[in-house]
Amino acid sequence: NAGVMQNPRHLVRRRGQEARLRCSPMKGHSHVYWYRQLPEEGLKFMVYLQKENIIDESGMPKERFSAEFPKEGPSILRIQQVVRGDSAAYFCASSPPPFLLAPWTSFYGYTFGSGTRLTVV
Amino acid sequence: AQTVTQSQPEMSVQEAETVTLSCTYDTSESDYYLFWYKQPPSRQMILVIRQEAYKQQNATENRFSVNFQKAAKSFSLKISDSQLGDAAMYFCAYRRRVQGAQKLVFGQGTRLTINP
């Protein structure tokens, strides 16, 4: 059972280009979370999605950033017109549906991918 | 809003010794989870240990244990018999314990170095 797969592992973009980061959740997981890690900082929550629905996007910048999780295929984090400040590691995590993460169940179903390091030159 | 603070940017310890990493948090909730994650140079986020706030007993996983002080909102990680493979960034994290509240709030991290 493969873990959470993120690709590419490294991505270099010039200022003004678009960056597309992909995340394939673990088998059986229907919920995806994106986090951003700036250099020498902790992970910051960006967005939480289930298939075809955004649950919580309170951490997403208001402009240039968008996320989707279509019925088929991976979740995509899209950054338009990238700037140097977007350089960071972007992590995806996945989990089973929330009712399986109810307080009386194990939280170990929340699994992280290895991240995509985005460098804007 | 909940916040998590790790006041030690870097720590070092001799191999086989014990080290304690500090974490404090701020929340108005009474029920929540706390976690310690390890991030080696590979960048993979590895769950080390978790604690449910309603449990008074401190969690333990082999050489890793926590000191959870709910009133003080403190959650430190103790690593016993440190090994070279323990060298990594360590992040403390918080999550509300309500259904549907899935996001984690992380601290800034502590870089742990193990000296042979």
Short mmCIF file of C-alpha atoms in Angstrom, two decimals:
data_model
loop_
_atom_site.label_atom_id
_atom_site.label_comp_id
_atom_site.label_asym_id
_atom_site.label_seq_id
_atom_site.Cartn_x
_atom_site.Cartn_y
_atom_site.Cartn_z
CA ASN A 1 0.00 0.00 0.00
CA ALA A 2 1.82 3.07 -1.27
CA GLY A 3 1.90 6.08 0.98
CA VAL A 4 0.96 9.63 0.03
CA MET A 5 2.68 10.38 -3.28
CA GLN A 6 3.72 13.88 -4.19
CA ASN A 7 5.28 14.95 -7.44
CA PRO A 8 7.44 16.44 -8.53
CA ARG A 9 9.87 16.22 -5.64
CA HIS A 10 11.66 19.34 -6.82
CA LEU A 11 10.24 22.07 -9.05
CA VAL A 12 12.02 25.13 -10.37
CA ARG A 13 10.01 27.98 -11.86
CA ARG A 14 10.90 31.45 -13.10
CA ARG A 15 9.10 34.41 -11.64
CA GLY A 16 5.72 34.83 -13.31
CA GLN A 17 5.32 31.18 -14.32
CA GLU A 18 2.73 28.77 -12.96
CA ALA A 19 3.51 25.94 -10.57
CA ARG A 20 1.38 22.79 -10.32
CA LEU A 21 1.97 20.44 -7.43
CA ARG A 22 0.32 17.02 -7.34
CA CYS A 23 -0.72 14.82 -4.47
CA SER A 24 -2.11 11.30 -4.68
CA PRO A 25 -3.60 10.24 -1.32
CA MET A 26 -3.20 6.84 0.24
CA LYS A 27 -5.59 4.18 -0.99
CA GLY A 28 -8.87 4.51 0.88
CA HIS A 29 -8.20 8.11 1.92
CA SER A 30 -10.71 10.63 0.64
CA HIS A 31 -9.45 13.76 2.38
CA VAL A 32 -6.38 15.80 1.51
CA TYR A 33 -4.57 18.62 3.31
CA TRP A 34 -1.92 20.98 1.97
CA TYR A 35 0.73 22.62 4.15
CA ARG A 36 3.53 25.02 3.31
CA GLN A 37 6.91 25.06 5.04
CA LEU A 38 9.03 28.16 4.56
CA PRO A 39 12.78 27.79 5.22
CA GLU A 40 13.55 27.23 8.91
CA GLU A 41 9.87 27.34 9.89
CA GLY A 42 7.17 24.89 10.84
CA LEU A 43 4.41 23.71 8.54
CA LYS A 44 1.50 26.10 8.02
CA PHE A 45 -1.93 24.82 7.07
CA MET A 46 -3.22 25.99 3.71
CA VAL A 47 -6.31 24.03 2.65
CA TYR A 48 -8.35 20.93 3.41
CA LEU A 49 -10.29 19.18 0.64
CA GLN A 50 -12.40 16.17 0.02
CA LYS A 51 -13.29 14.90 -3.44
CA GLU A 52 -14.81 17.79 -5.46
CA ASN A 53 -15.20 19.95 -2.35
CA ILE A 54 -13.10 22.43 -0.38
CA ILE A 55 -13.76 22.01 3.35
CA ASP A 56 -11.44 24.65 4.83
CA GLU A 57 -9.28 27.11 2.90
CA SER A 58 -8.60 29.47 5.76
CA GLY A 59 -4.81 29.21 5.26
CA MET A 60 -4.74 29.86 1.53
CA PRO A 61 -3.41 33.19 0.29
CA LYS A 62 -6.27 35.14 -1.28
CA GLU A 63 -4.60 35.58 -4.65
CA ARG A 64 -2.68 33.34 -7.06
CA PHE A 65 -3.22 30.13 -5.06
CA SER A 66 -5.90 27.53 -5.73
CA ALA A 67 -6.45 23.88 -4.92
CA GLU A 68 -8.68 21.14 -6.23
CA PHE A 69 -9.32 17.48 -5.61
CA PRO A 70 -11.31 16.12 -8.56
CA LYS A 71 -13.43 13.01 -8.57
CA GLU A 72 -10.69 11.24 -10.52
CA GLY A 73 -6.99 11.87 -10.24
CA PRO A 74 -4.70 13.59 -7.77
CA SER A 75 -5.21 16.74 -5.78
CA ILE A 76 -3.55 19.76 -7.40
CA LEU A 77 -2.16 22.84 -5.70
CA ARG A 78 -1.76 25.56 -8.28
CA ILE A 79 0.25 28.73 -7.87
CA GLN A 80 -0.08 31.31 -10.61
CA GLN A 81 2.52 33.98 -11.40
CA VAL A 82 4.97 32.68 -8.84
CA VAL A 83 7.19 35.09 -6.90
CA ARG A 84 10.40 34.44 -4.95
CA GLY A 85 8.46 34.39 -1.68
CA ASP A 86 6.59 31.29 -2.86
CA SER A 87 9.81 29.27 -2.60
CA ALA A 88 9.09 26.67 0.05
CA ALA A 89 8.41 23.01 0.65
CA TYR A 90 4.77 22.10 0.07
CA PHE A 91 3.45 19.06 1.90
CA CYS A 92 0.33 17.08 1.32
CA ALA A 93 -1.30 14.77 3.86
CA SER A 94 -4.28 12.47 3.53
CA SER A 95 -6.73 10.80 5.88
CA PRO A 96 -9.82 8.60 5.85
CA PRO A 97 -13.21 10.34 6.12
CA PRO A 98 -13.64 12.32 9.37
CA PHE A 99 -16.04 9.84 10.94
CA LEU A 100 -13.16 7.39 10.99
CA LEU A 101 -11.09 9.98 12.82
CA ALA A 102 -13.63 10.46 15.55
CA PRO A 103 -12.09 10.86 19.00
CA TRP A 104 -12.51 7.20 19.87
CA THR A 105 -10.50 6.03 16.86
CA SER A 106 -6.83 6.17 16.04
CA PHE A 107 -5.44 9.34 14.55
CA TYR A 108 -2.67 7.42 12.82
CA GLY A 109 -4.63 7.52 9.56
CA TYR A 110 -3.31 11.07 8.92
CA THR A 111 -0.26 10.52 6.70
CA PHE A 112 2.14 13.00 5.12
CA GLY A 113 3.84 12.83 1.74
CA SER A 114 7.52 13.70 1.29
CA GLY A 115 6.80 17.16 -0.04
CA THR A 116 7.58 19.18 -3.16
CA ARG A 117 10.34 21.74 -2.89
CA LEU A 118 9.47 24.73 -5.06
CA THR A 119 12.27 27.10 -6.00
CA VAL A 120 11.41 30.34 -7.79
CA VAL A 121 14.34 31.91 -9.65
CA ALA B 1 -6.70 30.99 17.38
CA GLN B 2 -4.45 28.28 18.66
CA THR B 3 -0.68 28.80 18.69
CA VAL B 4 2.24 26.49 19.35
CA THR B 5 5.65 27.74 20.47
CA GLN B 6 8.97 25.93 20.53
CA SER B 7 11.49 28.19 22.21
CA GLN B 8 14.59 26.13 21.44
CA PRO B 9 15.67 26.57 17.80
CA GLU B 10 18.56 24.11 18.30
CA MET B 11 19.52 21.45 20.82
CA SER B 12 22.41 19.02 20.95
CA VAL B 13 23.06 15.93 23.04
CA GLN B 14 25.71 13.27 23.37
CA GLU B 15 24.85 9.87 21.99
CA ALA B 16 23.20 7.65 24.65
CA GLU B 17 22.26 10.67 26.79
CA THR B 18 18.78 12.06 27.43
CA VAL B 19 17.43 15.27 25.94
CA THR B 20 14.20 17.19 26.49
CA LEU B 21 12.57 19.39 23.85
CA SER B 22 10.14 22.06 25.02
CA CYS B 23 6.77 23.05 23.62
CA THR B 24 4.07 25.38 24.90
CA TYR B 25 0.72 26.09 23.31
CA ASP B 26 -2.19 28.43 23.70
CA THR B 27 -5.81 27.41 23.30
CA SER B 28 -9.20 28.10 24.82
CA GLU B 29 -10.34 24.55 24.05
CA SER B 30 -10.44 21.95 26.79
CA ASP B 31 -10.21 18.90 24.55
CA TYR B 32 -7.50 18.45 21.94
CA TYR B 33 -4.60 16.33 20.70
CA LEU B 34 -0.91 17.14 20.89
CA PHE B 35 1.77 15.56 18.72
CA TRP B 36 5.49 15.44 18.17
CA TYR B 37 6.68 14.96 14.60
CA LYS B 38 10.20 14.21 13.43
CA GLN B 39 11.49 15.57 10.12
CA PRO B 40 14.84 14.08 9.02
CA PRO B 41 16.81 15.52 6.07
CA SER B 42 14.64 13.43 3.73
CA ARG B 43 11.81 15.88 4.60
CA GLN B 44 9.40 13.07 5.47
CA MET B 45 7.13 14.00 8.41
CA ILE B 46 7.15 11.10 10.87
CA LEU B 47 4.74 10.93 13.79
CA VAL B 48 6.72 10.23 16.96
CA ILE B 49 4.10 10.37 19.71
CA ARG B 50 0.66 11.76 20.46
CA GLN B 51 -1.24 12.77 23.59
CA GLU B 52 -4.97 13.19 24.15
CA ALA B 53 -5.62 16.14 26.45
CA TYR B 54 -8.30 14.26 28.41
CA LYS B 55 -5.76 11.64 29.45
CA GLN B 56 -3.74 12.43 32.54
CA GLN B 57 -1.20 9.70 31.88
CA ASN B 58 1.79 10.82 29.84
CA ALA B 59 2.22 9.02 26.51
CA THR B 60 5.26 6.80 25.96
CA GLU B 61 6.63 5.16 22.80
CA ASN B 62 9.80 3.17 23.47
CA ARG B 63 12.58 5.75 24.06
CA PHE B 64 10.22 8.70 23.57
CA SER B 65 8.01 10.06 26.30
CA VAL B 66 6.16 13.30 26.97
CA ASN B 67 5.59 15.48 30.00
CA PHE B 68 2.11 16.90 29.51
CA GLN B 69 1.19 19.71 31.90
CA LYS B 70 -2.32 20.76 30.90
CA ALA B 71 -2.69 23.66 33.32
CA ALA B 72 0.63 25.11 32.21
CA LYS B 73 -0.12 24.30 28.55
CA SER B 74 3.24 22.62 28.26
CA PHE B 75 4.09 19.50 26.26
CA SER B 76 7.76 18.51 26.31
CA LEU B 77 9.36 15.53 24.57
CA LYS B 78 12.00 13.45 26.28
CA ILE B 79 14.29 11.25 24.21
CA SER B 80 16.19 8.69 26.24
CA ASP B 81 19.34 6.85 25.12
CA SER B 82 19.75 9.21 22.15
CA GLN B 83 20.85 7.59 18.91
CA LEU B 84 22.48 9.08 15.82
CA GLY B 85 19.29 8.35 13.88
CA ASP B 86 17.37 10.70 16.18
CA ALA B 87 19.07 13.71 14.58
CA ALA B 88 16.33 15.70 12.86
CA MET B 89 13.97 18.66 13.15
CA TYR B 90 11.28 18.05 15.74
CA PHE B 91 7.91 19.77 15.52
CA CYS B 92 5.25 20.03 18.17
CA ALA B 93 1.69 20.19 16.82
CA TYR B 94 -1.86 20.74 18.07
CA ARG B 95 -5.24 19.66 16.77
CA ARG B 96 -8.68 20.30 18.14
CA ARG B 97 -10.51 17.15 19.24
CA VAL B 98 -13.80 17.73 17.46
CA GLN B 99 -15.10 15.84 14.49
CA GLY B 100 -14.26 17.65 11.29
CA ALA B 101 -11.41 19.66 12.79
CA GLN B 102 -8.57 18.14 10.85
CA LYS B 103 -5.89 20.78 10.53
CA LEU B 104 -2.70 20.69 12.55
CA VAL B 105 -1.08 23.78 14.04
CA PHE B 106 2.71 23.42 14.19
CA GLY B 107 5.46 25.07 16.21
CA GLN B 108 8.58 26.49 14.58
CA GLY B 109 10.64 23.39 15.22
CA THR B 110 13.77 22.40 17.15
CA ARG B 111 16.83 21.10 15.33
CA LEU B 112 18.31 18.22 17.31
CA THR B 113 21.95 17.25 16.80
CA ILE B 114 23.38 14.04 18.24
CA ASN B 115 27.10 14.12 19.01
CA PRO B 116 28.89 10.76 18.73
#
